[in-house]
Amino acid sequence: MMKTGVLVLLAIVCAAPCDGRSAGGWVKPTHGEPWPKPQSIVNHGGYVVVRPSVFTFQILNETCDILEEAVNRYYDVISKTLTRSGSTSVHRHKYWKKDLMFQAYLDTLDIELMAPCEDLPYLHMDEHYELRINSPDVPNSGLLTSQTIWGILRGLETFAQLLTIDEDGVVLKVNSTSIMDFPRYSHRGLLLDTSRHFYPVPAILLLLDGMEANKLNVFHWHIVDDNSFPYQSEVFPELSEKGAYNPRNQIYTREDMRQVIEYARIRGIRVLVEFDTPGHTESWGLGIPELLTPCYSGTKPDGTYGPIDPINENTYTILEKLFKEVVDLFPEQYIHLGGDEVSFECWESNPDIEVYMNEHNITSDFKKLEQIYIQRIVNTISKLNGSSVVWQEVFDNGVQLPKETVVHIWTGDMETELKGHNAILSTCWYLDHLKSGGDWTEFYVCNPDDFSGSEEQHRLVLGGEACMWSEFVDPTNLSTRVWPRACAAAEVLWSNHDDLNVTEAERRLEEHVCRMNMRSPVHQQMEGVPLIFSQNHDYQILFKDENSNENPI
């Protein structure tokens, strides 16, 4: 896999906020408490010491490429955890031997995958795991078990988050702990809009790293929109040649998309791609003008175009070929078909559409016209052995959807929308809605289950997504806009709602943001907390190409 540039934190970072050795910020971080909060965590008292120079992961049972990649990845995470100290020596002081709370060295974490690996993450995959560190049944040892590779991935992330740096910055400590964990919801997503602003592949991979650290498992790739068409199609190359901001360097080639899919796959993240129609398609018309509806002023075309033309049979021929290519490229079972915010003004002005609607006895009922279009597109995806996700307007307008179709709710009342189809929620997790001073708490108090309705309706909720629309966001501020606000949504979607408390979460989130910054991304500061990279601490943030041996400049 191609190496990419990443943000590298050099010299001393996070010193005061992470280890609490000075006055620090207004919020005192926890030490070795995971995010999102596990379903059950028991501390047995005492701790074990991890010496990175001798520590190993030992695979006891099944293995596969996903597990082997993960082990290598988390070796690197553990190594970076000590980078701040500038030393990986385990031979200084060894003061912990005199500490009554010290119980053993943890030189190995046994990994027991109970069943063969699955190749691809999917909706309703089993992410349950159990992690025991020096517990009564696993004394002086560590054991991670799961029936699935997806559970092993989540458990490895939790293990990495349990590690804390000792007082001398020489070794890592882990509390004697037993954890039993699984997600509250199966769909825990993050949407990125790559049409309004283009994001190079390294920026997307960095976002996926953050998703892994927060146990988010769906990357919703809103890949095209009115503004640009960066998806490079082999069947219709003119779409990106004319519709991308720059057809040479602001497109996603098939190699690019495969790289994102693979990078996500080995982290247990599904890639849900969205092609939003019939609205939000102005960029499509630059490459294939006949796809869009000609708008009229009086009896003559006015030179502008509206949504996709729903009465042109060639529209459906083109879209079926395009979606066949998309379904073949993206292994995810679901494709997001959009269907939101369709303006009817252009359709209303077009005399051919007026004739069509009169012939089909739907005169002036443009919701019915939209329903005819969406119905055919949904049926096309079913014909290609795929399943659909649609924005809620499609359901609201009465389209007869296959039972497996998922409705994506972004506005209005949950109870009204939950009628026979599974749903995901984004109403309260729009990351483009920014308030000064930090607003993660507003994302944290959102509860997808907080609506009146029948027990059956509550069971229809699959989870939710935080949405990063990109009108005012680009690669320079993506990480700071997404994190840690999306961390709040991630914990709500994973953890037991009855265990969530803003005051308690604030200290864990302070530690978690620092932990994420140490791994590589730079994130927005929490409300009321001074900059983690404060003037009292030596730091430098540089962009480094991992392929280069030269010092970053």
XYZ file of C-alpha atoms in Angstrom:
553
model
C 0.000 0.000 0.000
C 1.287 3.457 -0.904
C 2.844 5.396 1.969
C 1.316 8.794 2.615
C 2.322 11.969 4.378
C 1.039 12.278 7.918
C 1.167 14.899 10.593
C 3.982 14.025 12.937
C 4.271 15.517 16.403
C 7.885 16.091 17.298
C 9.537 16.969 20.622
C 7.501 17.282 23.808
C 3.735 17.364 23.423
C 0.825 17.065 25.796
C 3.137 17.012 28.820
C 0.983 18.706 31.410
C -2.489 17.687 30.209
C -1.604 14.010 29.678
C 0.234 13.091 32.842
C -0.931 15.709 35.317
C 2.551 16.603 36.620
C 1.821 20.358 36.601
C -1.158 22.602 37.188
C -2.307 21.959 33.649
C -5.651 23.023 32.240
C -9.025 23.608 33.777
C -10.039 20.007 33.123
C -7.868 17.317 34.709
C -7.558 14.366 32.352
C -8.077 10.802 33.412
C -5.271 8.265 33.149
C -5.769 5.187 31.011
C -9.556 5.366 30.689
C -10.864 4.373 27.255
C -13.105 6.232 24.838
C -15.800 5.287 24.057
C -16.720 3.967 27.477
C -16.916 0.145 27.614
C -20.155 -1.576 28.544
C -18.489 -3.123 31.594
C -15.113 -2.314 33.111
C -13.846 -3.624 36.452
C -10.568 -2.480 38.020
C -9.050 -5.091 40.301
C -6.495 -2.841 42.004
C -2.834 -2.526 41.241
C -1.121 -2.315 37.901
C 1.270 -4.108 35.566
C 4.172 -2.581 33.676
C 4.587 -2.799 29.899
C 8.123 -2.485 28.541
C 7.727 -1.631 24.837
C 11.159 -3.001 23.939
C 10.153 -6.520 24.999
C 6.367 -6.428 24.697
C 4.710 -8.705 22.118
C 1.270 -9.605 20.869
C 0.841 -13.372 20.688
C -1.806 -14.773 18.342
C -3.070 -18.047 19.799
C -5.701 -19.213 17.354
C -7.060 -17.927 14.039
C -5.244 -15.221 12.116
C -5.482 -13.338 8.823
C -4.185 -10.256 7.051
C -6.486 -7.952 9.031
C -5.159 -9.230 12.355
C -1.523 -9.204 11.309
C -1.843 -5.634 10.019
C -3.548 -4.616 13.248
C -0.794 -6.102 15.400
C 1.821 -4.152 13.461
C -0.270 -1.002 13.698
C -0.673 -1.236 17.452
C 3.007 -1.979 17.994
C 3.514 1.426 16.405
C 0.834 3.022 18.611
C 2.489 1.653 21.752
C 5.879 2.900 20.592
C 4.487 6.384 19.903
C 2.946 6.504 23.357
C 6.465 6.814 24.761
C 7.744 9.227 22.101
C 7.020 12.200 24.363
C 9.648 11.121 26.870
C 12.395 10.926 24.263
C 13.483 7.540 25.668
C 12.446 3.913 25.275
C 14.929 2.594 27.826
C 13.515 0.290 30.489
C 16.625 0.323 32.667
C 16.362 3.638 34.529
C 15.308 3.627 38.174
C 12.741 0.782 38.145
C 11.186 2.572 41.087
C 7.912 0.682 40.500
C 9.412 -2.454 42.006
C 9.123 -0.763 45.388
C 5.513 0.272 44.756
C 3.022 -1.953 46.564
C 0.556 -1.458 43.667
C 2.999 -2.954 41.154
C 2.056 -6.579 40.539
C 3.878 -7.868 37.445
C 5.393 -7.166 34.065
C 3.030 -7.578 31.137
C 5.320 -8.691 28.332
C 2.655 -10.387 26.201
C -0.969 -9.830 25.285
C -2.487 -13.102 24.092
C -4.985 -12.651 21.261
C -7.520 -15.415 20.856
C -9.721 -15.101 17.766
C -12.253 -17.888 18.146
C -13.479 -18.146 14.537
C -11.968 -17.617 11.078
C -11.686 -14.019 9.888
C -14.387 -12.428 7.800
C -13.031 -10.426 4.866
C -15.350 -7.426 4.849
C -17.061 -5.384 7.567
C -20.847 -5.226 7.258
C -24.006 -4.014 8.942
C -24.703 -6.001 12.136
C -21.199 -7.450 12.307
C -20.316 -8.769 15.762
C -17.895 -6.405 17.548
C -18.100 -7.962 21.008
C -14.785 -8.573 22.789
C -13.421 -9.334 26.251
C -10.136 -8.000 27.570
C -8.509 -9.130 30.810
C -5.312 -7.662 32.220
C -3.959 -9.310 35.381
C -7.489 -10.284 36.389
C -8.213 -13.022 38.958
C -8.715 -15.570 36.157
C -5.700 -14.352 34.134
C -3.085 -13.481 36.785
C 0.109 -11.711 35.659
C -1.060 -11.981 32.048
C -3.219 -10.325 29.415
C -5.859 -11.932 27.216
C -8.027 -10.480 24.433
C -10.764 -12.761 23.103
C -13.505 -12.415 20.511
C -15.530 -14.565 18.168
C -14.765 -12.155 15.289
C -11.904 -10.182 13.863
C -14.007 -7.040 14.302
C -14.185 -7.595 18.043
C -10.414 -8.153 18.152
C -9.869 -4.797 16.396
C -12.045 -2.963 18.928
C -10.301 -4.728 21.804
C -6.835 -3.801 20.528
C -7.890 -0.162 20.417
C -9.132 -0.366 23.993
C -5.903 -2.012 25.137
C -3.854 0.784 23.554
C -5.989 3.348 25.366
C -5.448 1.684 28.760
C -1.725 2.416 28.569
C -0.359 5.338 30.564
C 3.173 6.697 30.798
C 5.000 6.216 34.068
C 6.445 9.111 36.051
C 9.857 8.890 34.341
C 8.505 8.407 30.851
C 10.331 5.092 30.624
C 7.646 2.399 30.681
C 3.883 2.085 30.377
C 1.438 1.120 33.090
C -1.850 -0.715 32.749
C -4.323 -1.112 35.583
C -5.401 -4.653 36.433
C -8.679 -4.662 34.540
C -11.501 -6.814 33.152
C -13.557 -5.439 30.267
C -16.579 -6.884 28.502
C -17.643 -4.677 25.648
C -19.876 -4.379 22.606
C -21.544 -1.500 20.740
C -24.951 -0.087 21.524
C -25.637 0.455 17.810
C -24.357 -1.373 14.736
C -24.153 1.696 12.461
C -21.743 4.335 13.801
C -20.768 6.604 10.975
C -18.998 9.735 9.867
C -19.985 11.504 6.637
C -17.459 13.497 4.625
C -18.556 15.705 1.732
C -15.758 15.682 -0.878
C -17.618 17.714 -3.509
C -17.865 21.196 -2.042
C -14.184 20.982 -1.159
C -11.817 18.328 -2.467
C -9.792 16.284 0.044
C -6.651 14.447 -1.078
C -6.452 10.787 -0.156
C -3.989 11.327 2.755
C -6.565 13.590 4.450
C -9.208 10.865 4.130
C -6.849 8.216 5.507
C -6.078 10.469 8.473
C -9.824 10.761 9.083
C -10.106 6.957 9.022
C -7.358 6.762 11.662
C -9.459 8.998 13.882
C -12.516 6.850 13.237
C -10.606 3.736 14.321
C -9.554 5.464 17.541
C -13.236 6.177 18.299
C -14.638 2.798 17.180
C -16.672 4.381 14.372
C -17.356 1.791 11.694
C -18.965 3.509 8.676
C -17.234 6.047 6.433
C -20.093 7.695 4.533
C -18.399 9.105 1.433
C -20.578 11.860 -0.007
C -18.361 11.808 -3.045
C -20.181 14.080 -5.549
C -22.647 16.968 -5.413
C -23.634 20.154 -7.281
C -20.207 21.692 -6.871
C -17.941 19.033 -8.335
C -17.794 15.457 -9.597
C -14.409 14.060 -8.438
C -15.379 10.392 -8.913
C -13.491 9.148 -11.984
C -15.727 6.793 -13.932
C -14.360 4.373 -16.498
C -17.757 4.097 -18.152
C -18.375 7.858 -18.294
C -14.974 9.569 -17.938
C -16.495 12.872 -19.116
C -18.255 13.228 -15.755
C -15.006 13.996 -13.906
C -13.219 15.447 -16.946
C -15.821 18.226 -17.069
C -17.287 18.098 -13.566
C -14.245 17.961 -11.256
C -12.602 21.136 -10.004
C -9.427 19.928 -11.688
C -9.530 16.720 -13.776
C -5.798 16.124 -13.260
C -5.283 16.411 -9.523
C -8.700 16.824 -7.872
C -10.276 13.515 -8.768
C -10.486 10.111 -7.114
C -9.093 7.461 -9.426
C -10.059 3.833 -9.075
C -6.686 3.272 -7.407
C -7.442 6.069 -4.942
C -10.843 4.644 -4.090
C -9.499 1.122 -3.701
C -6.848 2.462 -1.359
C -9.475 4.150 0.821
C -11.657 1.019 0.791
C -8.725 -1.210 1.788
C -7.443 1.190 4.438
C -10.938 1.225 5.936
C -11.460 -2.545 5.596
C -8.439 -3.516 7.673
C -9.725 -1.163 10.386
C -13.211 -2.686 10.370
C -14.765 0.346 8.684
C -17.393 0.086 5.955
C -17.237 2.582 3.061
C -20.759 3.720 2.210
C -20.577 5.809 -0.972
C -23.311 8.307 -1.855
C -24.442 9.474 -5.292
C -27.189 11.948 -4.454
C -29.906 12.320 -7.133
C -32.130 13.673 -8.642
C -31.144 16.983 -7.010
C -27.599 18.083 -6.136
C -26.486 17.110 -9.651
C -25.352 20.323 -11.388
C -21.808 18.986 -11.779
C -23.150 15.873 -13.520
C -24.567 18.048 -16.291
C -21.187 19.503 -17.164
C -20.115 16.103 -18.451
C -23.454 14.735 -19.671
C -25.841 17.688 -20.216
C -28.725 15.471 -21.376
C -28.919 13.965 -17.873
C -30.401 17.173 -16.493
C -33.762 18.830 -17.061
C -33.699 21.928 -19.322
C -35.395 24.833 -17.550
C -37.768 27.106 -19.441
C -38.714 30.759 -19.302
C -42.108 30.906 -20.912
C -42.017 28.760 -24.029
C -38.243 28.749 -24.549
C -35.320 27.108 -22.726
C -33.477 29.711 -20.637
C -30.089 27.963 -20.826
C -30.135 26.640 -17.262
C -30.655 23.124 -15.961
C -32.406 21.625 -12.994
C -32.490 18.166 -11.382
C -31.946 14.962 -13.334
C -34.503 14.549 -16.116
C -36.925 11.884 -14.816
C -38.835 11.389 -18.090
C -35.875 10.682 -20.383
C -35.354 6.932 -20.779
C -31.690 7.523 -21.564
C -31.326 8.856 -18.008
C -31.992 5.409 -16.603
C -29.699 3.688 -19.115
C -26.822 5.966 -18.096
C -27.487 5.630 -14.387
C -27.751 1.855 -14.510
C -24.335 1.650 -16.210
C -22.845 4.070 -13.697
C -24.291 2.291 -10.676
C -23.181 -1.081 -12.043
C -19.634 0.275 -12.034
C -20.038 1.692 -8.513
C -21.471 -1.549 -7.092
C -18.618 -3.510 -8.636
C -15.991 -1.128 -7.192
C -17.365 -0.676 -3.678
C -17.798 -4.005 -1.840
C -20.242 -2.556 0.702
C -23.754 -4.020 0.393
C -25.388 -0.606 0.698
C -25.172 2.456 -1.541
C -26.572 5.820 -0.471
C -28.878 7.218 -3.166
C -29.554 10.603 -1.559
C -32.923 11.983 -2.669
C -32.956 15.099 -0.477
C -33.737 18.759 -1.166
C -35.124 18.398 -4.691
C -36.278 21.729 -6.130
C -39.309 21.362 -8.391
C -39.157 24.794 -10.081
C -37.306 23.614 -13.202
C -39.551 20.572 -13.582
C -42.570 22.876 -13.298
C -41.247 25.080 -16.120
C -40.555 22.248 -18.571
C -43.420 21.626 -21.082
C -42.311 18.051 -21.848
C -42.559 17.175 -18.168
C -45.989 18.807 -18.033
C -47.165 16.577 -20.883
C -45.682 13.487 -19.230
C -47.387 14.230 -15.927
C -50.763 14.784 -17.602
C -50.416 11.465 -19.453
C -49.621 9.669 -16.176
C -52.452 11.338 -14.212
C -50.126 13.099 -11.787
C -50.732 16.648 -12.980
C -48.882 19.185 -10.782
C -47.928 16.498 -8.229
C -44.156 16.765 -8.428
C -43.636 14.582 -5.395
C -45.241 11.811 -7.419
C -42.856 12.541 -10.271
C -39.912 12.320 -7.896
C -41.381 9.094 -6.541
C -41.419 7.573 -10.046
C -37.758 8.481 -10.530
C -36.532 7.267 -7.134
C -38.548 4.067 -7.439
C -36.732 3.180 -10.629
C -33.314 3.982 -9.167
C -33.962 1.931 -6.031
C -35.142 -0.932 -8.220
C -31.956 -0.607 -10.285
C -29.814 -1.044 -7.164
C -31.878 -4.083 -6.151
C -31.396 -5.513 -9.645
C -27.628 -5.121 -9.128
C -27.928 -7.104 -5.855
C -27.312 -4.019 -3.752
C -29.329 -2.342 -1.016
C -30.183 1.324 -0.664
C -29.918 4.073 1.909
C -32.002 7.178 1.196
C -32.499 10.534 2.841
C -35.817 10.797 4.610
C -37.546 12.913 1.924
C -37.724 9.796 -0.249
C -39.698 7.983 2.429
C -41.760 11.089 3.226
C -42.801 11.385 -0.422
C -44.243 7.889 -0.444
C -41.738 5.910 -2.482
C -42.387 2.174 -2.076
C -39.029 1.031 -0.752
C -37.702 -2.530 -0.469
C -37.847 -3.703 3.129
C -34.047 -3.691 3.552
C -33.818 0.009 2.571
C -32.443 2.236 5.333
C -33.899 5.723 5.859
C -31.413 8.444 6.827
C -33.088 10.999 9.110
C -31.653 14.510 9.250
C -34.596 16.666 10.250
C -38.034 16.432 11.826
C -39.581 13.929 14.188
C -38.151 10.433 14.645
C -41.465 8.800 15.471
C -43.014 10.094 12.226
C -40.181 8.662 10.139
C -39.971 5.227 11.770
C -42.607 3.245 9.901
C -41.392 -0.133 8.723
C -37.832 0.669 7.683
C -34.606 0.711 9.595
C -33.201 4.188 10.137
C -30.028 6.049 11.041
C -29.991 9.464 12.714
C -27.962 12.578 11.931
C -30.327 15.330 13.061
C -28.239 16.453 16.043
C -24.772 15.642 14.663
C -24.134 18.174 11.901
C -20.487 19.064 12.372
C -20.725 22.079 10.057
C -22.922 23.767 12.690
C -20.157 25.310 14.768
C -20.378 27.340 17.948
C -17.445 29.204 19.434
C -15.882 27.951 22.639
C -16.483 24.264 21.957
C -19.813 22.513 21.569
C -19.029 18.818 22.021
C -21.483 18.619 24.919
C -24.401 19.330 22.572
C -23.384 16.332 20.484
C -22.957 14.248 23.631
C -26.475 14.755 24.969
C -28.089 13.648 21.701
C -29.739 10.247 22.131
C -31.073 8.348 19.076
C -33.481 6.520 21.370
C -34.983 9.699 22.831
C -38.415 9.720 21.217
C -41.831 8.441 22.077
C -42.926 5.466 20.067
C -43.501 1.764 20.183
C -40.888 -0.800 21.136
C -40.904 -1.945 17.523
C -40.054 1.587 16.345
C -37.126 1.823 18.751
C -35.755 -1.446 17.364
C -35.677 0.093 13.882
C -32.915 2.548 14.860
C -29.599 1.168 13.588
C -27.502 4.033 14.894
C -26.374 7.316 13.432
C -23.782 9.439 11.691
C -21.957 12.670 12.369
C -21.968 14.706 9.144
C -19.105 16.896 7.945
C -20.501 19.028 5.150
C -17.744 20.994 3.471
C -19.057 24.411 2.483
C -16.606 26.024 4.910
C -14.205 23.154 5.580
C -11.217 21.984 3.547
C -8.096 19.875 4.230
C -6.547 22.648 6.338
C -9.234 22.549 9.033
C -10.897 19.159 8.600
C -9.407 17.451 11.669
C -10.006 20.423 13.956
C -13.642 20.627 12.884
C -14.370 16.907 13.182
C -12.530 16.041 16.397
C -13.300 15.925 19.269
C -16.918 16.771 18.425
C -17.394 13.504 16.535
C -15.869 11.701 19.532
C -18.998 12.676 21.444
C -21.255 11.069 18.842
C -19.010 7.999 18.799
C -19.438 7.412 22.530
C -23.198 7.934 22.392
C -23.439 5.348 19.616
C -21.205 2.797 21.367
C -21.761 3.054 25.102
C -24.650 2.316 27.449
C -26.705 5.504 27.556
C -27.417 5.103 31.276
C -23.672 5.333 31.972
C -23.127 8.600 30.096
C -22.496 11.768 32.055
C -21.055 15.007 30.646
C -19.058 15.850 33.768
C -17.461 12.398 33.926
C -16.938 12.283 30.162
C -15.159 15.641 30.105
C -12.085 14.285 31.891
C -11.928 11.146 29.739
C -12.340 13.213 26.588
C -9.500 15.494 27.645
C -7.240 12.456 27.881
C -8.592 11.045 24.620
C -7.989 14.232 22.621
C -4.422 14.347 23.900
C -4.001 10.672 23.030
C -5.273 11.292 19.481
C -2.945 14.257 19.062
C 0.004 12.123 20.115
C -0.863 9.586 17.425
C -0.860 12.282 14.702
C -3.973 14.425 14.058
C -4.348 17.931 15.474
C -7.802 18.498 16.924
C -10.036 21.262 18.166
C -9.566 22.048 21.834
C -12.303 21.253 24.318
C -14.459 23.999 25.804
C -12.662 26.007 28.467
C -9.413 24.061 28.172
C -6.180 25.908 27.356
C -4.284 24.796 24.269
C -2.733 21.395 24.777
C 0.306 22.651 22.894
C 0.858 25.549 25.304
C 3.636 28.089 25.390
C 5.060 26.337 28.460
C 5.988 23.253 26.465
C 8.444 22.832 23.628
C 6.656 21.631 20.504
C 6.737 21.635 16.752
C 4.183 20.318 14.276
C 5.617 19.517 10.892
C 4.418 17.792 7.750
C 6.645 14.839 6.991
C 6.641 12.475 4.047
C 7.164 8.967 5.433
C 8.834 7.993 2.138
C 11.566 10.563 2.699
C 14.637 10.181 4.881
C 15.143 13.920 5.000
C 14.310 15.949 8.063
C 10.980 17.787 7.714
C 11.263 21.470 6.973
